[in-house]
Short mmCIF file of C-alpha atoms in Angstrom, two decimals:
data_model
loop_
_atom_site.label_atom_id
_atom_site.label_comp_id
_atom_site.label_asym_id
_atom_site.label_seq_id
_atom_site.Cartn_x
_atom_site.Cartn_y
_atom_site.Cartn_z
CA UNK A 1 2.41 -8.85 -25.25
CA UNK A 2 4.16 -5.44 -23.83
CA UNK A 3 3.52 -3.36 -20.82
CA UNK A 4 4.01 0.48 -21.02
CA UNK A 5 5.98 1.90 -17.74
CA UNK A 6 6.40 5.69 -16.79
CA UNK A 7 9.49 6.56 -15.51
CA UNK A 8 9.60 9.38 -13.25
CA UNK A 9 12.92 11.14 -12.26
CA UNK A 10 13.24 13.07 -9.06
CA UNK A 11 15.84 15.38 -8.45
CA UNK A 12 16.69 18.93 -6.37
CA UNK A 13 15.83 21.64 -8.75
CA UNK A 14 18.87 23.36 -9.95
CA UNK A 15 21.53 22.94 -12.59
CA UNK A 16 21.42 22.19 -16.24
CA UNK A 17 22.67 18.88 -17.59
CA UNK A 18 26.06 19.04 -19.48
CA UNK A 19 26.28 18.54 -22.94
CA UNK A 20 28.40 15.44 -22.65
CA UNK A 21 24.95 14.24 -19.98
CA UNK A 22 22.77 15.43 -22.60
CA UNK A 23 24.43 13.54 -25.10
CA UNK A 24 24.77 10.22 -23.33
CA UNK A 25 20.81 10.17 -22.31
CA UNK A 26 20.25 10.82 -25.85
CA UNK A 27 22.57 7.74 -27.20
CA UNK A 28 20.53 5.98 -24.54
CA UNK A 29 17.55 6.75 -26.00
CA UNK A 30 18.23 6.07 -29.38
CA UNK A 31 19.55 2.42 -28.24
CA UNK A 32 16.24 2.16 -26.60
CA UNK A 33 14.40 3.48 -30.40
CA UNK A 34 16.42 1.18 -32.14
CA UNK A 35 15.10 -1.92 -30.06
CA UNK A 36 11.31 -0.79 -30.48
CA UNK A 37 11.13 -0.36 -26.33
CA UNK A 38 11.25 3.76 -26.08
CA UNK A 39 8.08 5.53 -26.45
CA UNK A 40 9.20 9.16 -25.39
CA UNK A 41 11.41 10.71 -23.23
CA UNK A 42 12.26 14.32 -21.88
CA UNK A 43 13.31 16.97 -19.66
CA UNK A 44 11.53 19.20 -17.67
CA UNK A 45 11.77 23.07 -17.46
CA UNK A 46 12.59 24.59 -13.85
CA UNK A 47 9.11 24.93 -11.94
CA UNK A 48 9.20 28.96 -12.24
CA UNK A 49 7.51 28.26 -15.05
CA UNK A 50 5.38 25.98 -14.73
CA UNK A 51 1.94 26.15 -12.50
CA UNK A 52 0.30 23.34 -9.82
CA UNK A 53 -3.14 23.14 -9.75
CA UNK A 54 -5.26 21.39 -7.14
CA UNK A 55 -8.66 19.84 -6.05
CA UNK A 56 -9.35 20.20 -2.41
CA UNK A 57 -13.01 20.10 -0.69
CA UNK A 58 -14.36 20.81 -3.97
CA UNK A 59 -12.13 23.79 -4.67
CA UNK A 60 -9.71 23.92 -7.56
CA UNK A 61 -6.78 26.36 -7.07
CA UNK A 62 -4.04 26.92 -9.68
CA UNK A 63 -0.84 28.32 -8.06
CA UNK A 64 2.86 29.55 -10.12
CA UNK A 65 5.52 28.08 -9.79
CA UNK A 66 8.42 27.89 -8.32
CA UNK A 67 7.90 26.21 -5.69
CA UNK A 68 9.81 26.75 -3.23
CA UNK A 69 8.53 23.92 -0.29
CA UNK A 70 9.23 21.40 -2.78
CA UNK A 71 12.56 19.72 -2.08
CA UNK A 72 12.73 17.54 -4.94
CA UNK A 73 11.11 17.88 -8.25
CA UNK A 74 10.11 15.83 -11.05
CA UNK A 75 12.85 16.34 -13.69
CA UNK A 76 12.06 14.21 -16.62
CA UNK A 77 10.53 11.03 -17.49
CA UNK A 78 10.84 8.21 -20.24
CA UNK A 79 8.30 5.65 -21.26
CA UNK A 80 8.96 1.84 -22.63
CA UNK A 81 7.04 -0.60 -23.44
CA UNK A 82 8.44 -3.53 -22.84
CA UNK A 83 8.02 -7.27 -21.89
CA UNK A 84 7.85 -6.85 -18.48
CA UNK A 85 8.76 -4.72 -15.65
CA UNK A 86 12.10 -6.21 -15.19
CA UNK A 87 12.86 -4.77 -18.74
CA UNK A 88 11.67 -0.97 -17.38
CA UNK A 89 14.24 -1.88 -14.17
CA UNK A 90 17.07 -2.55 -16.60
CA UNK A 91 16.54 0.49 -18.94
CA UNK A 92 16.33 2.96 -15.72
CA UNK A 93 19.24 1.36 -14.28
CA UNK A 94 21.17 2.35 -17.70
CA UNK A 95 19.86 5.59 -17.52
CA UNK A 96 20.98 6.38 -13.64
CA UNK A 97 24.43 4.53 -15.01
CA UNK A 98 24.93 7.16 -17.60
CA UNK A 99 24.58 10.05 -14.61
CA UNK A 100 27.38 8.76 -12.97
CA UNK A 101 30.63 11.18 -13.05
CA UNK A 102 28.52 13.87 -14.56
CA UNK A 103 25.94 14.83 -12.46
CA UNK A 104 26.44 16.35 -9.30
CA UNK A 105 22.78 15.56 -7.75
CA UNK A 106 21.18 12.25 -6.42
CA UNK A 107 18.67 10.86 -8.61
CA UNK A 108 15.47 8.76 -7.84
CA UNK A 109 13.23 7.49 -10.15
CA UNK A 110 9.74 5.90 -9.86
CA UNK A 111 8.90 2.91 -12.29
CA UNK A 112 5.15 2.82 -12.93
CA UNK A 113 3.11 0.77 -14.93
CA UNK A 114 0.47 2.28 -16.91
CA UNK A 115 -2.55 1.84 -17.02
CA UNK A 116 -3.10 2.08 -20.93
CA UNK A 117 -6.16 -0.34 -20.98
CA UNK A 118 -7.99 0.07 -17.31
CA UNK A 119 -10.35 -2.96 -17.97
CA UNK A 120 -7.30 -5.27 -18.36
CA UNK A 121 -6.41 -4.00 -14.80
CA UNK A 122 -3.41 -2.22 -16.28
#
């Protein structure tokens, strides 16, 4: 049986990945294709132009982006399923591994289990 985990990478906005970044991430995630464990993975845009919407008291309100109070944003994410979440550890600690030496920002990312089947608790 396999567990699906979100990875969620936070980063200061700014900057574009270089190609030779871009490339590695992608050999990454083919490795990850090949051994049946990568369920999708991807960049995000810079928040200008995206939107944040919100439920507060009741009240939904939708504001544009950027936004600027934010000092780090969600960058990208991949999802595995895998064995367990030691396997999710291993795969994100490949993917911070292939940052090093060509990217200029510090890097955090959340693992998360999901919650694919909520009466199985997860």
């Amino acid at each position: 049986m396999t567990m699906r985990f979100i990875t969620i990478v936070r980063t200061r906005e700014g900057g574009r990945p270089s190609p030779a970044l871009i490339e590695k991430i992608g050999q990454l995630g083919a490795e990850a294709a090949q051994q049946g464990v990568m369920v999708g993975m991807g960049g995000l845009a810079p928040t200008a132009l995206g939107a944040r919407a919100r439920l507060s008291k009741g009240k939904i309100t939708v504001t544009d982006g950027p936004f600027t109070e934010a000092k780090e944003v969600i960058g990208g994410y991949a999802i595995y399923d895998v064995p367990a979440k030691k396997d999710a550890i291993e795969w994100t600690r490949k993917f911070l591994e292939a940052h090093v030496g060509l990217w200029d920002h510090d890097l955090e990312v959340e693992i998360r289990q999901m919650m694919d089947d909520p009466s199985k608790g997860c």
